[in-house]
mmCIF file of C-alpha atoms in Angstrom:
data_model
loop_
_atom_site.group_PDB
_atom_site.id
_atom_site.type_symbol
_atom_site.label_atom_id
_atom_site.label_comp_id
_atom_site.label_asym_id
_atom_site.label_seq_id
_atom_site.Cartn_x
_atom_site.Cartn_y
_atom_site.Cartn_z
ATOM 1 C CA GLN A 806 2.094 -6.622 12.450
ATOM 2 C CA LYS A 807 -1.576 -5.965 12.346
ATOM 3 C CA GLU A 808 -3.611 -7.339 9.469
ATOM 4 C CA VAL A 809 -6.486 -5.250 8.231
ATOM 5 C CA GLU A 810 -8.837 -6.460 5.522
ATOM 6 C CA GLN A 811 -11.209 -4.436 3.391
ATOM 7 C CA ASN A 812 -13.288 -5.307 0.363
ATOM 8 C CA SER A 813 -11.734 -3.357 -2.501
ATOM 9 C CA GLY A 814 -15.094 -2.781 -4.195
ATOM 10 C CA PRO A 815 -16.115 -0.744 -5.989
ATOM 11 C CA LEU A 816 -19.193 -0.239 -3.884
ATOM 12 C CA SER A 817 -21.764 1.578 -5.962
ATOM 13 C CA VAL A 818 -24.730 3.289 -4.305
ATOM 14 C CA PRO A 819 -27.317 5.762 -5.583
ATOM 15 C CA GLU A 820 -27.311 9.321 -4.342
ATOM 16 C CA GLY A 821 -29.195 9.623 -1.062
ATOM 17 C CA ALA A 822 -28.647 5.992 -0.028
ATOM 18 C CA ILE A 823 -26.648 4.672 2.918
ATOM 19 C CA ALA A 824 -23.156 3.437 2.058
ATOM 20 C CA SER A 825 -21.720 0.789 4.367
ATOM 21 C CA LEU A 826 -17.980 0.209 4.389
ATOM 22 C CA ASN A 827 -16.436 -2.590 6.434
ATOM 23 C CA CYS A 828 -13.044 -3.472 7.809
ATOM 24 C CA THR A 829 -11.949 -6.565 9.726
ATOM 25 C CA TYR A 830 -8.783 -6.894 11.729
ATOM 26 C CA SER A 831 -6.795 -9.750 13.187
ATOM 27 C CA ASP A 832 -4.988 -8.150 16.133
ATOM 28 C CA ARG A 833 -7.156 -8.310 19.241
ATOM 29 C CA GLY A 834 -4.839 -5.740 20.788
ATOM 30 C CA SER A 835 -6.116 -3.045 18.437
ATOM 31 C CA GLN A 836 -8.173 -0.729 20.601
ATOM 32 C CA SER A 837 -9.018 2.125 18.305
ATOM 33 C CA PHE A 838 -9.297 2.871 14.633
ATOM 34 C CA PHE A 839 -9.123 5.635 12.088
ATOM 35 C CA TRP A 840 -11.069 6.033 8.887
ATOM 36 C CA TYR A 841 -9.424 7.943 6.068
ATOM 37 C CA ARG A 842 -10.908 9.209 2.821
ATOM 38 C CA GLN A 843 -8.766 9.428 -0.283
ATOM 39 C CA TYR A 844 -9.941 11.168 -3.417
ATOM 40 C CA SER A 845 -8.417 10.080 -6.687
ATOM 41 C CA GLY A 846 -4.941 11.570 -7.091
ATOM 42 C CA LYS A 847 -4.931 13.005 -3.573
ATOM 43 C CA SER A 848 -3.480 11.883 -0.268
ATOM 44 C CA PRO A 849 -5.569 10.297 2.514
ATOM 45 C CA GLU A 850 -7.314 12.599 4.966
ATOM 46 C CA LEU A 851 -8.555 11.642 8.397
ATOM 47 C CA ILE A 852 -12.338 11.673 8.749
ATOM 48 C CA MET A 853 -13.178 9.574 11.814
ATOM 49 C CA PHE A 854 -11.618 8.102 14.941
ATOM 50 C CA ILE A 855 -13.315 5.497 17.129
ATOM 51 C CA TYR A 856 -11.956 3.874 20.280
ATOM 52 C CA SER A 857 -14.870 2.282 22.082
ATOM 53 C CA ASN A 858 -17.385 -0.369 21.221
ATOM 54 C CA GLY A 859 -20.524 0.969 19.661
ATOM 55 C CA ASP A 860 -21.229 3.903 17.402
ATOM 56 C CA LYS A 861 -19.690 7.301 16.928
ATOM 57 C CA GLU A 862 -21.534 9.828 14.841
ATOM 58 C CA ASP A 863 -20.201 12.905 13.051
ATOM 59 C CA GLY A 864 -22.647 14.535 10.709
ATOM 60 C CA ARG A 865 -23.574 12.061 7.978
ATOM 61 C CA PHE A 866 -20.823 9.667 9.051
ATOM 62 C CA THR A 867 -21.150 6.945 11.690
ATOM 63 C CA ALA A 868 -18.265 4.708 12.689
ATOM 64 C CA GLN A 869 -19.033 1.420 14.409
ATOM 65 C CA LEU A 870 -16.595 -0.739 16.354
ATOM 66 C CA ASN A 871 -17.217 -4.291 17.484
ATOM 67 C CA LYS A 872 -14.182 -5.590 19.330
ATOM 68 C CA ALA A 873 -15.650 -9.013 20.010
ATOM 69 C CA SER A 874 -16.175 -9.640 16.308
ATOM 70 C CA GLN A 875 -13.095 -7.640 15.320
ATOM 71 C CA TYR A 876 -14.663 -5.403 12.752
ATOM 72 C CA VAL A 877 -15.059 -1.719 12.279
ATOM 73 C CA SER A 878 -17.416 -0.094 9.828
ATOM 74 C CA LEU A 879 -18.247 3.300 8.403
ATOM 75 C CA LEU A 880 -21.762 4.280 7.431
ATOM 76 C CA ILE A 881 -22.382 7.274 5.212
ATOM 77 C CA ARG A 882 -25.973 8.472 5.271
ATOM 78 C CA ASP A 883 -27.529 10.473 2.448
ATOM 79 C CA SER A 884 -24.579 9.656 0.208
ATOM 80 C CA GLN A 885 -23.521 12.372 -2.205
ATOM 81 C CA PRO A 886 -21.473 12.163 -5.416
ATOM 82 C CA SER A 887 -18.789 14.116 -3.539
ATOM 83 C CA ASP A 888 -18.418 11.115 -1.205
ATOM 84 C CA SER A 889 -17.027 9.091 -4.118
ATOM 85 C CA ALA A 890 -13.544 8.166 -2.961
ATOM 86 C CA THR A 891 -11.518 5.320 -1.512
ATOM 87 C CA TYR A 892 -11.972 4.755 2.206
ATOM 88 C CA LEU A 893 -9.144 3.306 4.276
ATOM 89 C CA CYS A 894 -9.232 1.988 7.807
ATOM 90 C CA ALA A 895 -6.217 1.741 10.098
ATOM 91 C CA PRO A 896 -5.670 0.756 13.729
ATOM 92 C CA SER A 897 -4.268 3.315 16.115
ATOM 93 C CA GLY A 898 -1.950 3.055 19.065
ATOM 94 C CA GLY A 899 0.028 0.034 20.158
ATOM 95 C CA SER A 900 2.810 -0.954 17.793
ATOM 96 C CA TYR A 901 4.710 1.724 15.900
ATOM 97 C CA ILE A 902 4.034 -0.207 12.720
ATOM 98 C CA PRO A 903 0.964 1.288 11.093
ATOM 99 C CA THR A 904 -1.059 -0.914 8.783
ATOM 100 C CA PHE A 905 -3.717 0.328 6.466
ATOM 101 C CA GLY A 906 -6.378 -1.684 4.782
ATOM 102 C CA ARG A 907 -6.204 -1.594 0.983
ATOM 103 C CA GLY A 908 -9.262 0.560 0.951
ATOM 104 C CA THR A 909 -12.766 0.307 -0.450
ATOM 105 C CA SER A 910 -13.665 2.340 -3.504
ATOM 106 C CA LEU A 911 -17.058 4.013 -3.159
ATOM 107 C CA ILE A 912 -18.969 5.351 -6.140
ATOM 108 C CA VAL A 913 -22.081 7.421 -5.509
ATOM 109 C CA HIS A 914 -24.060 7.843 -8.716
ATOM 110 C CA PRO A 915 -26.697 10.523 -9.280
ATOM 111 C CA ASP B 44 -3.032 22.471 11.341
ATOM 112 C CA VAL B 45 -0.174 20.061 10.923
ATOM 113 C CA LYS B 46 1.510 20.397 7.619
ATOM 114 C CA VAL B 47 3.511 17.732 5.912
ATOM 115 C CA THR B 48 5.273 19.053 2.863
ATOM 116 C CA GLN B 49 6.794 16.937 0.143
ATOM 117 C CA SER B 50 9.322 18.688 -2.017
ATOM 118 C CA SER B 51 8.040 17.601 -5.434
ATOM 119 C CA ARG B 52 4.589 16.784 -6.744
ATOM 120 C CA TYR B 53 5.834 15.135 -9.935
ATOM 121 C CA LEU B 54 9.274 13.746 -10.683
ATOM 122 C CA VAL B 55 10.712 11.988 -13.722
ATOM 123 C CA LYS B 56 14.054 10.220 -13.338
ATOM 124 C CA ARG B 57 16.159 7.889 -15.426
ATOM 125 C CA THR B 58 16.966 4.299 -14.561
ATOM 126 C CA GLY B 59 20.065 4.104 -12.395
ATOM 127 C CA GLU B 60 19.818 7.642 -11.041
ATOM 128 C CA LYS B 61 20.002 8.323 -7.326
ATOM 129 C CA VAL B 62 16.747 9.945 -6.260
ATOM 130 C CA PHE B 63 15.989 11.953 -3.138
ATOM 131 C CA LEU B 64 12.442 12.532 -1.918
ATOM 132 C CA GLU B 65 12.156 15.084 0.855
ATOM 133 C CA CYS B 66 9.490 15.427 3.506
ATOM 134 C CA VAL B 67 9.174 18.142 6.144
ATOM 135 C CA GLN B 68 6.603 18.417 8.956
ATOM 136 C CA ASP B 69 6.036 21.468 11.103
ATOM 137 C CA MET B 70 4.371 20.130 14.270
ATOM 138 C CA ASP B 71 7.241 18.478 16.126
ATOM 139 C CA HIS B 72 5.922 14.950 15.497
ATOM 140 C CA GLU B 73 8.146 12.135 16.665
ATOM 141 C CA ASN B 74 7.098 9.600 14.045
ATOM 142 C CA MET B 75 7.500 9.885 10.308
ATOM 143 C CA PHE B 76 6.721 7.371 7.588
ATOM 144 C CA TRP B 77 7.280 6.721 3.908
ATOM 145 C CA TYR B 78 4.689 4.765 1.915
ATOM 146 C CA ARG B 79 4.259 3.925 -1.693
ATOM 147 C CA GLN B 80 0.839 3.470 -3.197
ATOM 148 C CA ASP B 81 0.110 1.445 -6.292
ATOM 149 C CA PRO B 82 -3.280 0.556 -7.820
ATOM 150 C CA GLY B 83 -4.731 -2.545 -6.194
ATOM 151 C CA LEU B 84 -1.947 -2.780 -3.632
ATOM 152 C CA GLY B 85 -2.916 -0.033 -1.249
ATOM 153 C CA LEU B 86 -0.463 1.770 0.994
ATOM 154 C CA ARG B 87 2.727 -0.131 1.603
ATOM 155 C CA LEU B 88 5.150 0.967 4.277
ATOM 156 C CA ILE B 89 8.731 1.415 3.109
ATOM 157 C CA TYR B 90 10.463 2.843 6.184
ATOM 158 C CA PHE B 91 9.544 4.720 9.298
ATOM 159 C CA SER B 92 11.355 6.662 11.973
ATOM 160 C CA TYR B 93 10.348 7.284 15.590
ATOM 161 C CA ASP B 94 13.191 9.637 16.468
ATOM 162 C CA VAL B 95 16.082 11.559 14.984
ATOM 163 C CA LYS B 96 18.662 9.221 13.439
ATOM 164 C CA MET B 97 16.407 6.223 14.125
ATOM 165 C CA LYS B 98 14.875 4.172 11.330
ATOM 166 C CA GLU B 99 12.965 0.963 10.997
ATOM 167 C CA LYS B 100 12.243 -1.123 7.923
ATOM 168 C CA GLY B 101 8.681 -1.447 6.806
ATOM 169 C CA ASP B 102 7.197 -4.046 4.503
ATOM 170 C CA ILE B 103 9.137 -3.207 1.332
ATOM 171 C CA PRO B 104 12.507 -1.589 2.162
ATOM 172 C CA GLU B 105 14.494 -3.178 -0.662
ATOM 173 C CA GLY B 106 16.002 -0.622 -3.012
ATOM 174 C CA TYR B 107 15.364 2.256 -0.602
ATOM 175 C CA SER B 108 17.133 3.952 2.258
ATOM 176 C CA VAL B 109 16.163 6.840 4.526
ATOM 177 C CA SER B 110 17.738 9.630 6.487
ATOM 178 C CA ARG B 111 16.497 11.561 9.490
ATOM 179 C CA GLU B 112 19.095 14.046 10.643
ATOM 180 C CA LYS B 113 16.562 16.537 12.022
ATOM 181 C CA LYS B 114 13.255 15.873 13.706
ATOM 182 C CA GLU B 115 11.210 17.712 11.098
ATOM 183 C CA ARG B 116 12.788 16.164 7.991
ATOM 184 C CA PHE B 117 12.625 12.595 6.702
ATOM 185 C CA SER B 118 14.216 11.779 3.380
ATOM 186 C CA LEU B 119 13.663 8.759 1.177
ATOM 187 C CA ILE B 120 16.514 7.732 -1.089
ATOM 188 C CA LEU B 121 16.337 5.494 -4.104
ATOM 189 C CA GLU B 122 19.940 4.396 -4.473
ATOM 190 C CA SER B 123 19.605 3.353 -8.109
ATOM 191 C CA ALA B 124 16.166 4.025 -9.500
ATOM 192 C CA SER B 125 14.453 1.267 -11.433
ATOM 193 C CA THR B 126 11.248 1.253 -13.469
ATOM 194 C CA ASN B 127 9.459 -0.877 -10.857
ATOM 195 C CA GLN B 128 9.862 2.020 -8.442
ATOM 196 C CA THR B 129 7.520 4.129 -10.518
ATOM 197 C CA SER B 130 4.787 4.915 -8.013
ATOM 198 C CA MET B 131 3.074 7.476 -5.821
ATOM 199 C CA TYR B 132 5.154 8.131 -2.706
ATOM 200 C CA LEU B 133 3.444 9.440 0.404
ATOM 201 C CA CYS B 134 5.086 10.800 3.513
ATOM 202 C CA ALA B 135 3.186 10.918 6.818
ATOM 203 C CA SER B 136 3.839 12.015 10.370
ATOM 204 C CA LYS B 137 2.228 11.238 13.720
ATOM 205 C CA ARG B 138 2.615 12.026 17.392
ATOM 206 C CA SER B 139 3.935 9.227 19.562
ATOM 207 C CA PHE B 140 1.381 9.652 22.311
ATOM 208 C CA GLY B 141 -2.345 10.063 22.107
ATOM 209 C CA ALA B 142 -4.023 7.242 20.204
ATOM 210 C CA ASN B 143 -6.604 9.648 18.832
ATOM 211 C CA TYR B 144 -4.033 11.615 16.844
ATOM 212 C CA GLY B 145 -3.988 10.239 13.349
ATOM 213 C CA TYR B 146 -1.441 10.230 10.617
ATOM 214 C CA THR B 147 -1.100 13.389 8.583
ATOM 215 C CA PHE B 148 -0.068 12.855 4.999
ATOM 216 C CA GLY B 149 1.796 15.025 2.567
ATOM 217 C CA SER B 150 0.319 15.642 -0.857
ATOM 218 C CA GLY B 151 2.466 12.922 -2.420
ATOM 219 C CA THR B 152 5.158 12.669 -5.054
ATOM 220 C CA ARG B 153 4.350 10.863 -8.261
ATOM 221 C CA LEU B 154 7.643 9.403 -9.415
ATOM 222 C CA THR B 155 8.152 8.059 -12.897
ATOM 223 C CA VAL B 156 11.353 6.173 -13.677
ATOM 224 C CA VAL B 157 12.092 5.872 -17.392
#
């Protein structure tokens, strides 16, 4: 089973700043990753998918994957209060057994 | 859009009752999952199924069973509900092929056992 580690936070950033969320993993076989956002009381929703080393950008969100160092990160530029949520990372593909990190709570304060 | 529908948003049951949580997906996904989510513990996998009538234990199967008689429906059963099963239960589905297809979650069932 894959192990995925995230700092639970909370990570508190001011509005307009860059929020950096990190995830490390132990299974070198993990080739691609998802990032999910979960608002309080809601279910997780998929926001990003990354499968190759380097950066993938989607609007204010940038996912970064470094397979050599076994970490994946999510940067949120120009953070907004509406970005306040818990962010979960999860590997994709390979084993049927999906493992999610425990998630990092992000608070964006005005 | 894929939809994963959970039958109840909130449920209150008594200790010892048999509880059924239903989940239906409408996009012909092979894989379906049941998680519970508790504060500080994240998502924990209870059971999953990769085909009709097939099931695999996850990390915390004790006290639960599942049923998948049809591809679109995956049921979670609490044989004899206990207070430590009070939690948010999330169902998810996923295609078998295509690593870029993520899990789609239902809206969750908040179960309280009294």
